[in-house]
Short mmCIF file of C-alpha atoms in Angstrom, two decimals:
data_model
loop_
_atom_site.label_atom_id
_atom_site.label_comp_id
_atom_site.label_asym_id
_atom_site.label_seq_id
_atom_site.Cartn_x
_atom_site.Cartn_y
_atom_site.Cartn_z
CA MET A 1 147.21 92.08 96.06
CA ILE A 2 149.64 94.72 95.75
CA THR A 3 151.51 96.04 98.61
CA ILE A 4 153.89 98.94 98.34
CA ARG A 5 155.60 99.90 101.28
CA ASN A 6 157.72 102.87 101.89
CA LEU A 7 158.88 102.77 97.99
CA SER A 8 161.01 105.14 96.74
CA LYS A 9 163.19 105.57 93.59
CA VAL A 10 165.96 108.05 93.07
CA TYR A 11 167.60 108.40 89.66
CA GLU A 12 171.27 109.30 89.57
CA SER A 13 173.36 111.02 86.23
CA GLN A 14 176.78 112.58 86.98
CA ASP A 15 176.16 114.85 89.76
CA LYS A 16 172.61 115.11 89.71
CA LYS A 17 170.21 112.84 91.68
CA VAL A 18 166.84 113.02 91.21
CA GLU A 19 164.11 111.58 94.20
CA ALA A 20 161.01 110.21 91.14
CA LEU A 21 159.10 108.54 94.10
CA LYS A 22 158.67 109.72 97.73
CA ASN A 23 158.24 107.30 100.21
CA ILE A 24 155.57 105.46 98.85
CA ASN A 25 152.93 103.38 100.69
CA LEU A 26 149.68 101.79 99.04
CA THR A 27 147.71 99.28 98.94
CA ILE A 28 145.88 97.46 95.99
CA ASN A 29 143.03 95.05 95.97
CA LYS A 30 143.15 91.97 94.54
CA GLY A 31 140.29 92.19 91.17
CA GLU A 32 140.19 96.15 91.41
CA ILE A 33 140.75 98.36 88.98
CA PHE A 34 142.90 100.94 90.68
CA GLY A 35 144.17 104.16 88.69
CA ILE A 36 147.01 106.28 89.32
CA ILE A 37 146.31 110.09 88.32
CA GLY A 38 149.24 112.61 87.50
CA LEU A 39 150.55 115.79 85.89
CA SER A 40 153.64 115.33 83.82
CA GLY A 41 156.67 114.61 85.90
CA ALA A 42 154.76 113.48 88.95
CA GLY A 43 156.04 109.53 88.84
CA LYS A 44 153.63 107.89 87.99
CA SER A 45 155.00 105.79 85.51
CA SER A 46 158.24 105.62 87.94
CA LEU A 47 155.58 103.73 89.78
CA LEU A 48 153.85 101.36 87.27
CA ARG A 49 157.10 100.39 85.89
CA CYS A 50 159.06 100.07 89.59
CA ILE A 51 155.62 97.43 89.72
CA ASN A 52 156.75 95.58 87.61
CA LEU A 53 161.08 95.81 87.95
CA LEU A 54 161.61 97.48 84.84
CA GLU A 55 162.96 100.03 87.21
CA THR A 56 164.63 99.10 90.26
CA PRO A 57 163.57 100.63 93.12
CA THR A 58 165.94 102.48 95.43
CA SER A 59 164.40 101.13 98.76
CA GLY A 60 161.44 100.01 99.53
CA GLU A 61 159.08 97.06 99.11
CA ILE A 62 156.51 95.49 96.80
CA LEU A 63 154.65 92.85 97.91
CA ILE A 64 152.86 90.62 94.96
CA ASN A 65 150.55 88.09 96.78
CA GLY A 66 152.88 88.39 100.01
CA THR A 67 155.92 88.05 98.03
CA ASP A 68 158.67 91.30 97.95
CA ILE A 69 159.30 91.02 94.70
CA THR A 70 162.55 92.76 95.03
CA LYS A 71 164.39 90.46 96.17
CA LEU A 72 163.31 87.99 93.04
CA ARG A 73 166.48 87.20 91.03
CA GLY A 74 166.65 85.35 87.65
CA ALA A 75 164.60 82.69 87.36
CA GLU A 76 161.74 83.33 90.29
CA LEU A 77 161.91 86.88 88.48
CA ARG A 78 160.65 85.93 85.16
CA GLU A 79 158.21 83.52 86.94
CA THR A 80 156.56 86.19 88.69
CA ARG A 81 157.38 88.65 85.46
CA LYS A 82 154.68 85.92 83.61
CA LYS A 83 152.07 86.80 85.94
CA ILE A 84 152.09 90.74 84.96
CA GLY A 85 151.10 91.97 81.78
CA MET A 86 152.08 95.80 80.45
CA ILE A 87 150.15 97.97 77.91
CA PHE A 88 151.85 100.30 76.73
CA GLN A 89 150.83 104.16 75.64
CA HIS A 90 152.25 103.54 71.83
CA PHE A 91 151.58 100.06 71.35
CA ASN A 92 154.79 99.02 71.25
CA LEU A 93 154.19 96.19 68.67
CA LEU A 94 156.72 94.25 66.44
CA MET A 95 155.61 96.21 63.03
CA ASN A 96 157.38 93.27 60.71
CA SER A 97 154.90 91.02 62.58
CA THR A 98 151.68 89.71 61.84
CA VAL A 99 148.70 90.14 64.62
CA TYR A 100 149.05 86.88 65.32
CA ASP A 101 152.94 86.68 65.61
CA ASN A 102 152.67 89.95 68.22
CA VAL A 103 150.29 87.80 70.46
CA ALA A 104 152.32 84.43 70.42
CA PHE A 105 155.24 86.36 71.42
CA PRO A 106 155.62 86.36 74.73
CA LEU A 107 154.36 82.59 74.42
CA ARG A 108 157.53 81.54 72.38
CA ILE A 109 159.66 83.21 74.55
CA ASN A 110 158.22 81.09 77.30
CA ARG A 111 158.16 78.34 74.60
CA VAL A 112 154.91 77.30 74.79
CA PRO A 113 154.14 74.26 72.26
CA GLU A 114 153.04 76.09 69.26
CA ALA A 115 149.29 73.79 69.65
CA GLU A 116 148.88 75.97 72.61
CA ILE A 117 150.01 78.60 70.88
CA GLU A 118 147.68 78.41 68.06
CA LYS A 119 144.00 78.37 70.66
CA ARG A 120 145.64 80.34 73.07
CA VAL A 121 146.24 83.49 69.84
CA LEU A 122 143.14 82.68 68.12
CA GLU A 123 141.05 82.97 71.88
CA LEU A 124 142.60 86.43 72.72
CA LEU A 125 141.88 87.18 69.59
CA GLU A 126 138.38 86.77 69.65
CA ILE A 127 138.38 88.33 73.54
CA VAL A 128 139.57 92.03 71.83
CA ASN A 129 137.49 91.32 68.66
CA LEU A 130 140.10 91.12 66.29
CA SER A 131 139.63 87.76 65.11
CA ASP A 132 139.60 89.04 61.27
CA LYS A 133 142.81 90.60 61.36
CA LYS A 134 145.44 87.83 62.62
CA ASP A 135 146.92 88.15 59.25
CA SER A 136 147.35 91.89 59.56
CA TYR A 137 150.29 93.44 60.18
CA PRO A 138 150.16 96.99 62.22
CA SER A 139 150.48 99.33 59.82
CA GLN A 140 147.60 98.64 58.49
CA LEU A 141 145.54 98.59 61.87
CA SER A 142 143.73 101.75 63.37
CA GLY A 143 145.35 102.96 66.96
CA GLY A 144 142.72 101.58 68.43
CA GLN A 145 143.06 97.72 66.91
CA LYS A 146 146.90 98.52 67.53
CA GLN A 147 146.11 98.51 71.43
CA ARG A 148 143.56 95.65 71.23
CA VAL A 149 146.38 93.78 69.77
CA GLY A 150 148.50 95.20 72.35
CA ILE A 151 145.81 93.99 75.27
CA ALA A 152 146.19 90.49 73.38
CA ARG A 153 149.04 90.44 74.20
CA ALA A 154 149.50 91.80 77.92
CA LEU A 155 146.67 88.77 78.19
CA ALA A 156 148.70 86.01 76.48
CA ASN A 157 150.30 84.50 79.40
CA ASN A 158 147.51 84.72 81.48
CA PRO A 159 148.16 87.22 83.93
CA ASP A 160 147.06 88.15 87.50
CA ILE A 161 147.79 91.85 86.87
CA ILE A 162 147.57 94.19 84.01
CA LEU A 163 149.58 97.31 83.79
CA SER A 164 148.47 100.61 81.91
CA ASP A 165 150.84 102.81 80.97
CA GLU A 166 148.91 105.66 79.96
CA ALA A 167 147.05 102.97 77.43
CA THR A 168 144.73 105.15 75.97
CA SER A 169 146.25 108.96 76.02
CA ALA A 170 147.19 108.03 71.53
CA LEU A 171 143.68 107.77 71.01
CA ASP A 172 140.65 109.54 70.00
CA PRO A 173 137.54 109.78 72.64
CA THR A 174 135.48 107.49 70.77
CA THR A 175 137.91 104.74 70.58
CA THR A 176 139.21 105.53 74.16
CA GLU A 177 135.83 104.63 75.61
CA SER A 178 135.85 101.31 72.85
CA ILE A 179 139.35 100.47 75.08
CA LEU A 180 138.01 100.97 78.43
CA SER A 181 135.14 99.40 78.10
CA LEU A 182 137.28 96.39 76.70
CA LEU A 183 139.43 96.91 79.72
CA LYS A 184 136.28 96.69 82.01
CA ASP A 185 134.93 93.61 80.80
CA ILE A 186 138.45 91.87 81.05
CA ASN A 187 138.40 92.74 84.48
CA LYS A 188 134.80 91.52 85.10
CA LYS A 189 135.10 88.10 83.20
CA PHE A 190 138.53 87.50 84.76
CA GLY A 191 139.03 89.10 87.81
CA ILE A 192 142.41 90.83 86.37
CA THR A 193 143.51 93.05 88.54
CA ILE A 194 144.29 96.20 86.34
CA VAL A 195 147.24 99.14 87.64
CA VAL A 196 146.05 102.15 85.25
CA ILE A 197 148.03 105.55 84.84
CA THR A 198 147.11 108.38 83.44
CA HIS A 199 147.00 111.98 83.05
CA GLU A 200 143.25 112.06 81.92
CA MET A 201 140.22 112.24 84.34
CA ASP A 202 137.65 110.39 82.07
CA VAL A 203 140.10 107.56 82.17
CA ILE A 204 139.63 107.44 86.18
CA LYS A 205 135.81 108.33 86.13
CA HIS A 206 134.51 105.59 84.03
CA LEU A 207 136.94 102.68 84.64
CA CYS A 208 138.58 102.60 87.97
CA ASN A 209 137.29 101.39 91.64
CA ARG A 210 140.04 103.73 93.25
CA VAL A 211 142.43 106.08 92.60
CA ALA A 212 145.82 107.79 94.07
CA VAL A 213 146.51 111.27 92.92
CA ILE A 214 150.66 111.52 92.99
CA GLU A 215 152.80 114.80 93.37
CA ASP A 216 156.35 115.67 92.70
CA GLY A 217 156.58 112.25 93.61
CA VAL A 218 154.58 111.81 96.92
CA ILE A 219 150.97 109.99 97.66
CA VAL A 220 148.82 113.35 98.21
CA GLU A 221 145.72 111.86 97.95
CA GLU A 222 144.05 108.14 97.83
CA GLY A 223 140.43 107.42 98.05
CA SER A 224 137.61 105.33 95.52
CA VAL A 225 136.60 107.70 92.55
CA ILE A 226 133.38 108.83 94.28
CA GLU A 227 134.95 110.11 97.20
CA LEU A 228 138.05 112.12 95.30
CA ILE A 229 135.43 113.43 92.38
CA SER A 230 132.80 115.03 95.58
CA ASN A 231 135.75 116.11 97.93
CA PRO A 232 138.93 116.38 96.32
CA GLN A 233 141.44 117.80 99.06
CA ALA A 234 144.94 118.20 97.21
CA SER A 235 145.48 120.81 94.91
CA THR A 236 146.28 118.63 91.96
CA SER A 237 143.27 116.96 92.49
CA LYS A 238 140.74 120.04 92.47
CA ARG A 239 143.10 120.84 88.91
CA PHE A 240 142.13 117.68 87.62
CA LEU A 241 138.74 117.86 88.46
CA ALA A 242 138.31 121.79 87.55
CA ASP A 243 135.59 121.28 85.39
CA MET A 244 133.10 119.48 87.56
CA ILE A 245 133.83 121.70 90.52
CA ALA A 246 131.17 124.87 91.02
CA LYS A 247 133.13 128.06 90.18
CA LEU A 248 132.07 131.79 91.44
CA PRO A 249 131.33 133.69 87.98
CA ASN A 250 132.34 136.75 90.40
CA PRO A 251 134.28 136.93 92.88
CA ASP A 252 132.48 140.30 94.37
CA LEU A 253 129.15 137.79 95.20
CA ILE A 254 131.66 137.08 98.35
CA GLN A 255 131.17 140.23 100.81
CA GLU A 256 133.74 139.73 103.55
CA HIS A 257 132.18 140.32 107.02
CA ASN A 258 128.83 140.65 106.30
CA PRO A 259 127.24 138.29 108.96
CA THR A 260 124.13 138.23 106.91
CA GLU A 261 124.89 136.94 103.96
CA GLU A 262 127.23 133.12 103.08
CA VAL A 263 128.41 131.67 99.80
CA LEU A 264 128.45 127.89 100.27
CA ARG A 265 130.07 125.27 98.37
CA ILE A 266 128.03 122.48 98.95
CA SER A 267 129.13 118.87 97.32
CA PHE A 268 126.70 116.03 96.56
CA PHE A 269 125.95 112.33 95.06
CA GLY A 270 124.04 109.26 94.74
CA GLU A 271 120.77 109.38 96.67
CA ASP A 272 121.15 112.89 98.13
CA ALA A 273 121.51 114.36 94.58
CA ASN A 274 117.71 114.37 93.94
CA LYS A 275 116.83 115.15 97.56
CA PRO A 276 115.29 118.38 97.86
CA PHE A 277 117.89 119.65 100.58
CA ILE A 278 117.56 123.51 99.80
CA SER A 279 114.08 124.02 100.16
CA GLN A 280 114.09 121.96 103.00
CA MET A 281 116.32 124.10 104.29
CA VAL A 282 114.63 127.70 103.18
CA LYS A 283 111.57 126.79 104.70
CA GLN A 284 112.64 125.34 108.31
CA PHE A 285 115.11 128.10 108.91
CA ASP A 286 113.68 131.35 107.05
CA VAL A 287 116.79 132.04 104.97
CA GLU A 288 116.53 132.55 101.34
CA ALA A 289 118.83 130.88 98.71
CA ASN A 290 119.78 131.84 95.59
CA ILE A 291 121.50 129.23 93.30
CA ILE A 292 124.31 130.62 91.58
CA VAL A 293 126.07 128.13 89.49
CA GLY A 294 125.75 124.28 89.91
CA ASN A 295 126.80 121.09 87.83
CA ILE A 296 126.23 117.50 87.75
CA GLU A 297 126.90 113.94 86.08
CA SER A 298 126.85 110.66 86.51
CA ILE A 299 130.19 108.56 87.52
CA GLN A 300 129.19 105.02 87.07
CA ASP A 301 125.99 105.22 87.68
CA VAL A 302 126.37 107.52 91.01
CA GLN A 303 125.13 110.78 90.13
CA VAL A 304 127.90 113.25 91.66
CA GLY A 305 127.59 117.33 91.42
CA SER A 306 128.83 120.48 92.90
CA LEU A 307 126.37 123.87 93.91
CA LEU A 308 127.41 127.26 95.04
CA VAL A 309 124.83 128.89 96.71
CA LYS A 310 124.09 132.06 98.18
CA ILE A 311 122.36 132.29 101.72
CA SER A 312 120.78 135.35 103.57
CA GLY A 313 119.11 135.58 106.72
CA SER A 314 120.05 136.32 110.35
CA LYS A 315 123.73 135.03 111.69
CA GLU A 316 122.05 132.30 113.97
CA ASN A 317 119.43 131.13 111.13
CA ILE A 318 122.57 130.93 108.43
CA ASP A 319 124.47 129.11 110.93
CA SER A 320 121.40 126.39 111.84
CA ALA A 321 121.07 126.12 107.83
CA ILE A 322 124.87 124.80 108.04
CA ASP A 323 124.05 122.62 110.16
CA PHE A 324 121.41 120.96 108.80
CA LEU A 325 123.23 120.69 105.37
CA ASN A 326 125.78 119.27 107.10
CA ASN A 327 123.71 116.63 109.15
CA HIS A 328 122.52 115.70 106.13
CA ASN A 329 126.00 114.56 104.83
CA LEU A 330 126.48 116.63 102.20
CA ARG A 331 130.17 118.57 102.39
CA ILE A 332 129.37 122.15 102.96
CA GLU A 333 132.49 124.40 102.67
CA VAL A 334 132.03 128.13 103.29
CA LEU A 335 133.58 130.58 101.04
CA LYS A 336 135.86 133.22 101.93
CA ASN A 337 138.03 135.93 100.70
CA GLY A 338 136.90 135.67 97.06
CA SER A 339 138.24 131.59 97.25
CA CYS A 340 136.43 129.85 94.81
#
């Protein structure tokens, strides 16, 4: 388990101070895939690099399995870092070394006997499906193959944790999908905790169990991926999910101060996606419903969607209809003032 308490990071240059992280508190459970998403400059890379002390926090604690690693020095810190693998955005491979030697590199640093190195490297190359590339050089590999080498290298010391720093942002969509599938398989097979930072919501949707949204060095939202997608609260979350949130094609559809009409945004997920709540509402409360726009997609085998619906009728019936929807665990937002 990773527990981050009151973590802050301030960068200083000459007379200027930049607060990259501000009082971060997070708990990342053992064996989960945890995502950290934010815009460029939000602080996500600083947070990731603090977790393995590539960046020294200005204040706060980082506990890994109960030990505050910010207080470790020398041999103790080196031993702890062995159990934290890292995957980089631009691969960070040794260009003049073969695939085999790139994966063997961290083992040689730790003075592992060559016989053990050979056995481990060959095992890892099989895991990442690169056994036939062991004698190739990085310049002879595709981007996806280079990242597979990076993943194998991150696994070399049998880590408990893998930190992934924008590992797919330099890859095409098809290759990205294969890398995400590989990371999922590794997590499932070995129970390794994986912490992923990204600015790509597709990565979060397809890979992570839980997610934190970081904005200007502050965690503004945290929860399960399904919760975030079905009911985003922070402006950054809504921005990342803009293509999934049903929007008004015409703001004039909202008529202020008209008690006989309301426009609702209805968010739903799971089994609720297949239930006829709208038709039940119309029959039961004598209102008319016009579906303006909507979308639905499958996220980690869970249906998640959003509808914009205009309902018309008496104010009393509209209020009862909205209560009905709320009582069935749908998330209802009554749109006002041209909001979308």
